[in-house]
């Protein structure tokens, strides 16, 4: 791999990066410095992977353009042939400069830093609007822009709840005894079913038109690096795509500012959302509609339990207490959450 990059020096060490749930990356040390080697996963590894070469090239092109506008990104290096993607066998790789930095969750951010976070995401969205093709004008090798999408149906969620309850309550192999996680899962599943029965009439309508606006697609603490108080790099652009921009802003806040008990720090959310609206030129009504769609999405979502019980993958288990509590708290405090984002 490194032979394709004559300016990076001779390899000295290669260490896997352990943070993150889906990333396959390595810190490579050479005689000339440190680099991040990314293996772009394909559909053999995860269902929603974006490991096709043309898709990766689009991501790389986007980060190069964003960097020219001053957005803190880390574009890949170009190899001796002028390309940014290396294909070895059936796997795609890219080499990036190494960036020293730390991840920060919302509890580590001051109100001022929360505003800066909202401003940063707003700047990302407006910069993407400048560097990516306009709606209906896909770049070469891109497919058509996605149409408006519907929200989950409660009936489908009830069926999923029944399936997950059966496993969590003990219909499993004998070598997998029930534990405290399973007890909490049962409690949350029963609780969520009751909430959905009560609020099924509030399912958001399907949008009339297609989604508009390019977004990062996965903006959360593990994809943002800080040096001191300053964000220095937004990484992992694998899910770059066209989605409702305000929904990304709401989803990001729900990850950054969730507290261990499942509540959102609404003071910081308010500071973040006001800054985002100013930077992105988004109206309060747009944020309110996004809050409603993301709330309903969270109410119907059990991705952590699907990973555990369908895939026997427990990497996300530590997130479940706060994530599952958030859906309940958000339902109870719906009006206050809307106000924090939209006013």
Coordinates of C-alpha atoms in Angstrom, one line a residue:
X1 CA 0.0 0.0 0.0
X2 CA 2.6 2.6 1.0
X3 CA 4.7 1.9 -2.1
X4 CA 2.0 3.8 -3.9
X5 CA 2.9 6.9 -1.9
X6 CA 6.6 7.6 -2.5
X7 CA 6.6 10.7 -0.2
X8 CA 5.4 9.2 3.0
X9 CA 8.5 7.3 3.9
X10 CA 9.2 3.7 4.9
X11 CA 6.7 1.9 7.2
X12 CA 7.7 1.5 10.9
X13 CA 4.5 0.4 12.6
X14 CA 0.8 -0.2 11.9
X15 CA -1.7 -0.2 14.8
X16 CA -5.4 -0.8 14.6
X17 CA -7.8 2.0 15.7
X18 CA -10.1 0.6 18.4
X19 CA -12.6 3.4 18.8
X20 CA -15.8 3.4 16.8
X21 CA -18.3 0.6 16.0
X22 CA -17.9 0.1 12.3
X23 CA -14.5 1.6 11.4
X24 CA -11.6 -0.5 10.1
X25 CA -8.7 1.9 10.4
X26 CA -5.0 1.9 11.3
X27 CA -2.4 4.4 12.5
X28 CA 0.6 3.9 10.3
X29 CA 4.0 5.3 11.5
X30 CA 6.7 5.8 8.9
X31 CA 10.1 7.4 8.7
X32 CA 8.3 10.7 7.8
X33 CA 5.4 10.8 10.2
X34 CA 2.1 9.3 11.0
X35 CA -0.9 8.6 8.8
X36 CA -4.4 7.2 9.0
X37 CA -5.1 4.2 6.8
X38 CA -8.8 3.6 6.2
X39 CA -10.3 0.3 5.0
X40 CA -13.7 1.2 3.4
X41 CA -16.0 -1.6 4.3
X42 CA -18.2 -3.1 1.7
X43 CA -21.6 -5.0 1.9
X44 CA -19.8 -8.2 3.0
X45 CA -19.2 -6.5 6.3
X46 CA -22.2 -4.1 7.0
X47 CA -25.6 -3.7 5.4
X48 CA -25.4 0.0 4.7
X49 CA -21.8 0.2 3.7
X50 CA -20.6 2.7 1.1
X51 CA -17.4 0.8 0.0
X52 CA -17.8 1.1 -3.7
X53 CA -14.9 2.9 -5.4
X54 CA -17.0 5.6 -7.2
X55 CA -18.8 6.4 -3.9
X56 CA -15.5 6.8 -2.1
X57 CA -14.1 9.0 -4.8
X58 CA -17.1 11.3 -4.5
X59 CA -16.5 11.5 -0.7
X60 CA -12.9 12.4 -1.3
X61 CA -13.7 15.0 -3.9
X62 CA -16.2 16.6 -1.4
X63 CA -13.6 16.8 1.4
X64 CA -11.1 18.3 -0.9
X65 CA -13.6 21.0 -1.9
X66 CA -14.7 21.6 1.7
X67 CA -11.1 22.0 2.7
X68 CA -10.7 24.8 0.1
X69 CA -13.6 26.6 1.9
X70 CA -11.9 26.3 5.3
X71 CA -14.1 23.5 6.7
X72 CA -12.0 21.4 9.1
X73 CA -11.7 18.2 7.2
X74 CA -8.8 15.8 6.4
X75 CA -8.8 15.0 2.7
X76 CA -6.9 11.9 1.6
X77 CA -3.5 11.9 0.1
X78 CA -3.0 11.4 -3.6
X79 CA -0.8 8.5 -4.7
X80 CA 1.9 8.5 -7.4
X81 CA -0.8 8.0 -10.1
X82 CA -2.9 10.9 -8.9
X83 CA -5.7 8.8 -7.3
X84 CA -7.0 8.7 -3.7
X85 CA -8.4 5.2 -3.6
X86 CA -6.3 2.0 -3.6
X87 CA -8.0 -1.2 -4.5
X88 CA -6.2 -4.4 -3.3
X89 CA -8.1 -7.5 -4.1
X90 CA -11.7 -6.5 -3.6
X91 CA -11.0 -4.0 -0.9
X92 CA -10.7 -0.2 -1.1
X93 CA -8.2 1.8 1.0
X94 CA -7.3 5.4 1.4
X95 CA -4.4 7.2 3.2
X96 CA -5.0 10.4 5.2
X97 CA -2.7 12.6 7.2
X98 CA -2.8 11.8 10.9
X99 CA -4.6 14.4 13.1
X100 CA -3.9 14.5 16.8
X101 CA -7.1 15.3 18.7
X102 CA -9.7 14.2 21.3
X103 CA -13.3 13.3 21.0
X104 CA -15.7 15.4 23.2
X105 CA -19.3 14.6 24.3
X106 CA -21.8 17.3 25.1
X107 CA -21.1 17.1 28.9
X108 CA -17.5 18.2 28.1
X109 CA -18.7 21.2 26.1
X110 CA -19.4 24.7 27.6
X111 CA -22.4 26.6 26.3
X112 CA -20.0 28.6 24.1
X113 CA -18.6 25.4 22.7
X114 CA -22.1 24.1 22.1
X115 CA -22.9 27.2 20.1
X116 CA -19.7 26.6 18.1
X117 CA -20.8 23.1 17.4
X118 CA -24.1 24.3 16.0
X119 CA -22.3 26.9 13.9
X120 CA -19.9 24.2 12.6
X121 CA -22.6 21.9 11.5
X122 CA -24.5 24.8 9.9
X123 CA -21.3 25.7 8.0
X124 CA -20.9 22.2 6.9
X125 CA -24.4 22.1 5.4
X126 CA -24.0 25.5 3.6
X127 CA -20.5 24.5 2.3
X128 CA -21.8 21.2 1.0
X129 CA -24.5 23.2 -0.8
X130 CA -21.7 25.1 -2.6
X131 CA -19.5 22.1 -3.5
X132 CA -21.9 19.3 -4.3
X133 CA -24.2 19.1 -7.3
X134 CA -27.6 20.8 -7.2
X135 CA -30.8 18.7 -6.8
X136 CA -31.5 16.9 -9.9
X137 CA -27.9 17.3 -11.2
X138 CA -26.0 14.2 -9.9
X139 CA -22.3 13.9 -10.5
X140 CA -21.0 11.4 -12.9
X141 CA -21.4 7.8 -11.5
X142 CA -24.0 9.0 -9.0
X143 CA -27.5 7.7 -9.0
X144 CA -30.7 9.8 -8.8
X145 CA -31.2 11.8 -5.7
X146 CA -33.5 10.0 -3.1
X147 CA -37.2 10.7 -3.0
X148 CA -39.0 11.7 0.2
X149 CA -39.2 8.8 2.6
X150 CA -41.9 7.7 5.0
X151 CA -41.5 7.3 8.7
X152 CA -41.7 3.8 10.4
X153 CA -45.1 2.2 10.8
X154 CA -46.1 1.3 14.3
X155 CA -47.5 -2.0 13.1
X156 CA -44.0 -3.1 11.9
X157 CA -42.5 -2.0 15.1
X158 CA -45.0 -4.0 17.2
X159 CA -43.9 -7.1 15.2
X160 CA -40.2 -6.3 15.9
X161 CA -40.9 -5.8 19.6
X162 CA -42.6 -9.2 19.8
X163 CA -39.6 -10.8 18.1
X164 CA -37.1 -9.1 20.4
X165 CA -39.1 -9.8 23.5
X166 CA -39.2 -13.5 22.8
X167 CA -35.4 -13.6 22.7
X168 CA -34.8 -11.3 25.7
X169 CA -37.2 -13.3 27.8
X170 CA -35.3 -16.4 27.3
X171 CA -36.0 -18.2 24.0
X172 CA -32.3 -18.5 23.3
X173 CA -29.6 -21.2 23.3
X174 CA -28.8 -22.7 26.7
X175 CA -25.3 -21.3 26.7
X176 CA -26.6 -17.7 26.7
X177 CA -28.3 -17.1 30.1
X178 CA -30.3 -14.0 30.8
X179 CA -28.6 -11.1 32.5
X180 CA -29.3 -7.6 33.7
X181 CA -29.2 -6.2 30.1
X182 CA -31.9 -8.6 29.1
X183 CA -34.1 -7.5 32.1
X184 CA -33.7 -3.9 31.0
X185 CA -34.4 -4.8 27.4
X186 CA -37.7 -6.5 28.4
X187 CA -38.7 -3.5 30.5
X188 CA -37.9 -1.0 27.7
X189 CA -39.6 -3.1 25.0
X190 CA -42.9 -3.4 27.0
X191 CA -42.7 0.3 27.9
X192 CA -42.1 1.3 24.3
X193 CA -45.0 -0.8 23.0
X194 CA -47.3 1.0 25.4
X195 CA -46.0 4.4 24.2
X196 CA -46.4 3.5 20.6
X197 CA -50.0 2.4 21.2
X198 CA -50.7 5.7 22.8
X199 CA -49.0 7.8 20.2
X200 CA -49.5 5.8 17.0
X201 CA -51.7 8.6 15.5
X202 CA -48.7 11.0 15.6
X203 CA -46.7 9.3 12.9
X204 CA -45.2 12.0 10.6
X205 CA -46.7 12.3 7.1
X206 CA -44.5 11.2 4.2
X207 CA -42.9 14.3 2.6
X208 CA -44.4 15.5 -0.7
X209 CA -41.1 15.9 -2.5
X210 CA -37.5 14.5 -2.4
X211 CA -35.1 15.2 0.4
X212 CA -33.0 18.3 -0.3
X213 CA -29.6 19.2 1.1
X214 CA -26.3 17.3 1.3
X215 CA -25.3 16.2 4.8
X216 CA -22.3 14.5 6.5
X217 CA -24.7 11.7 7.4
X218 CA -23.0 10.6 10.6
X219 CA -22.2 13.7 12.7
X220 CA -21.5 12.6 16.2
X221 CA -18.7 12.8 18.9
X222 CA -16.5 10.0 17.5
X223 CA -16.4 11.7 14.1
X224 CA -15.3 15.1 15.4
X225 CA -11.8 15.7 16.8
X226 CA -10.9 18.6 19.1
X227 CA -7.6 20.1 20.0
X228 CA -8.2 22.0 23.2
X229 CA -11.4 23.9 22.9
X230 CA -11.3 23.9 19.1
X231 CA -12.8 21.4 16.6
X232 CA -10.0 20.5 14.2
X233 CA -11.3 17.7 12.1
X234 CA -14.6 16.2 10.9
X235 CA -13.9 12.7 9.8
X236 CA -15.7 9.6 8.4
X237 CA -17.7 10.9 5.4
X238 CA -18.9 7.5 4.4
X239 CA -22.5 8.4 4.7
X240 CA -22.3 11.7 2.8
X241 CA -25.6 12.0 1.0
X242 CA -28.8 13.9 0.4
X243 CA -31.1 14.0 3.4
X244 CA -33.2 16.6 5.3
X245 CA -30.5 18.8 6.8
X246 CA -32.4 19.8 9.9
X247 CA -32.9 16.1 10.8
X248 CA -29.1 15.7 10.8
X249 CA -28.9 18.7 13.2
X250 CA -31.5 17.1 15.5
X251 CA -29.9 13.6 15.4
X252 CA -26.5 15.1 16.2
X253 CA -27.8 17.0 19.2
X254 CA -29.5 13.9 20.5
X255 CA -26.2 12.1 20.5
X256 CA -23.9 14.9 21.7
X257 CA -26.2 16.2 24.5
X258 CA -27.9 13.0 25.9
X259 CA -27.1 12.5 29.5
X260 CA -26.6 9.1 31.2
X261 CA -30.1 9.1 32.5
X262 CA -31.5 9.6 29.0
X263 CA -32.4 13.4 29.3
X264 CA -31.1 16.0 26.9
X265 CA -29.2 19.0 28.2
X266 CA -31.8 21.4 26.9
X267 CA -29.8 24.5 27.8
X268 CA -26.9 23.4 25.6
X269 CA -29.3 22.1 22.9
X270 CA -30.9 25.6 22.8
X271 CA -27.5 27.3 22.4
X272 CA -26.4 24.7 19.7
X273 CA -29.7 24.9 17.8
X274 CA -29.8 28.7 17.7
X275 CA -26.3 28.8 16.3
X276 CA -27.1 26.1 13.8
X277 CA -30.2 28.0 12.6
X278 CA -28.2 31.2 12.1
X279 CA -25.4 29.4 10.2
X280 CA -27.6 27.3 8.0
X281 CA -30.3 29.8 7.5
X282 CA -32.9 27.4 8.8
X283 CA -36.2 28.5 10.2
X284 CA -37.6 27.4 13.5
X285 CA -40.5 25.6 11.8
X286 CA -38.0 23.5 9.9
X287 CA -36.3 22.4 13.1
X288 CA -39.7 21.7 14.8
X289 CA -40.7 19.4 11.9
X290 CA -37.3 17.7 12.2
X291 CA -37.7 17.2 15.9
X292 CA -41.0 15.5 15.3
X293 CA -39.6 13.1 12.6
X294 CA -36.5 12.2 14.7
X295 CA -38.6 11.7 17.8
X296 CA -40.8 9.2 16.0
X297 CA -37.8 7.6 14.5
X298 CA -36.3 7.1 18.0
X299 CA -39.6 5.8 19.3
X300 CA -39.6 3.0 16.7
X301 CA -35.9 2.3 16.7
X302 CA -34.2 -0.7 18.3
X303 CA -31.0 -1.0 16.4
X304 CA -28.9 -1.9 19.5
X305 CA -31.2 -4.8 20.4
X306 CA -31.2 -5.9 16.7
X307 CA -27.4 -6.0 16.9
X308 CA -27.4 -8.0 20.1
X309 CA -30.3 -10.5 19.5
X310 CA -30.1 -10.9 15.7
X311 CA -26.4 -10.6 15.0
X312 CA -25.0 -11.5 18.5
X313 CA -23.0 -8.3 18.3
X314 CA -22.8 -6.6 21.7
X315 CA -20.5 -3.7 20.9
X316 CA -23.3 -1.1 21.2
X317 CA -24.8 -2.6 24.5
X318 CA -23.2 0.1 26.7
X319 CA -25.3 2.8 24.8
X320 CA -28.6 1.1 25.4
X321 CA -29.5 2.5 28.9
X322 CA -29.3 6.1 27.8
X323 CA -30.6 5.6 24.3
X324 CA -33.6 3.7 25.4
X325 CA -34.4 6.1 28.2
X326 CA -34.1 9.1 25.9
X327 CA -37.1 7.9 23.8
X328 CA -39.3 7.8 26.9
X329 CA -38.0 11.1 28.3
X330 CA -38.4 12.8 24.9
X331 CA -42.0 11.7 24.6
X332 CA -42.8 13.1 28.1
X333 CA -40.9 16.4 27.4
X334 CA -41.8 16.7 23.8
X335 CA -42.9 20.4 23.9
X336 CA -39.8 21.4 25.8
X337 CA -37.6 19.7 23.3
X338 CA -39.3 21.3 20.4
X339 CA -38.9 24.7 22.0
X340 CA -35.2 24.2 22.6
X341 CA -34.6 23.5 18.9
X342 CA -37.1 25.9 17.3
X343 CA -37.3 29.0 19.5

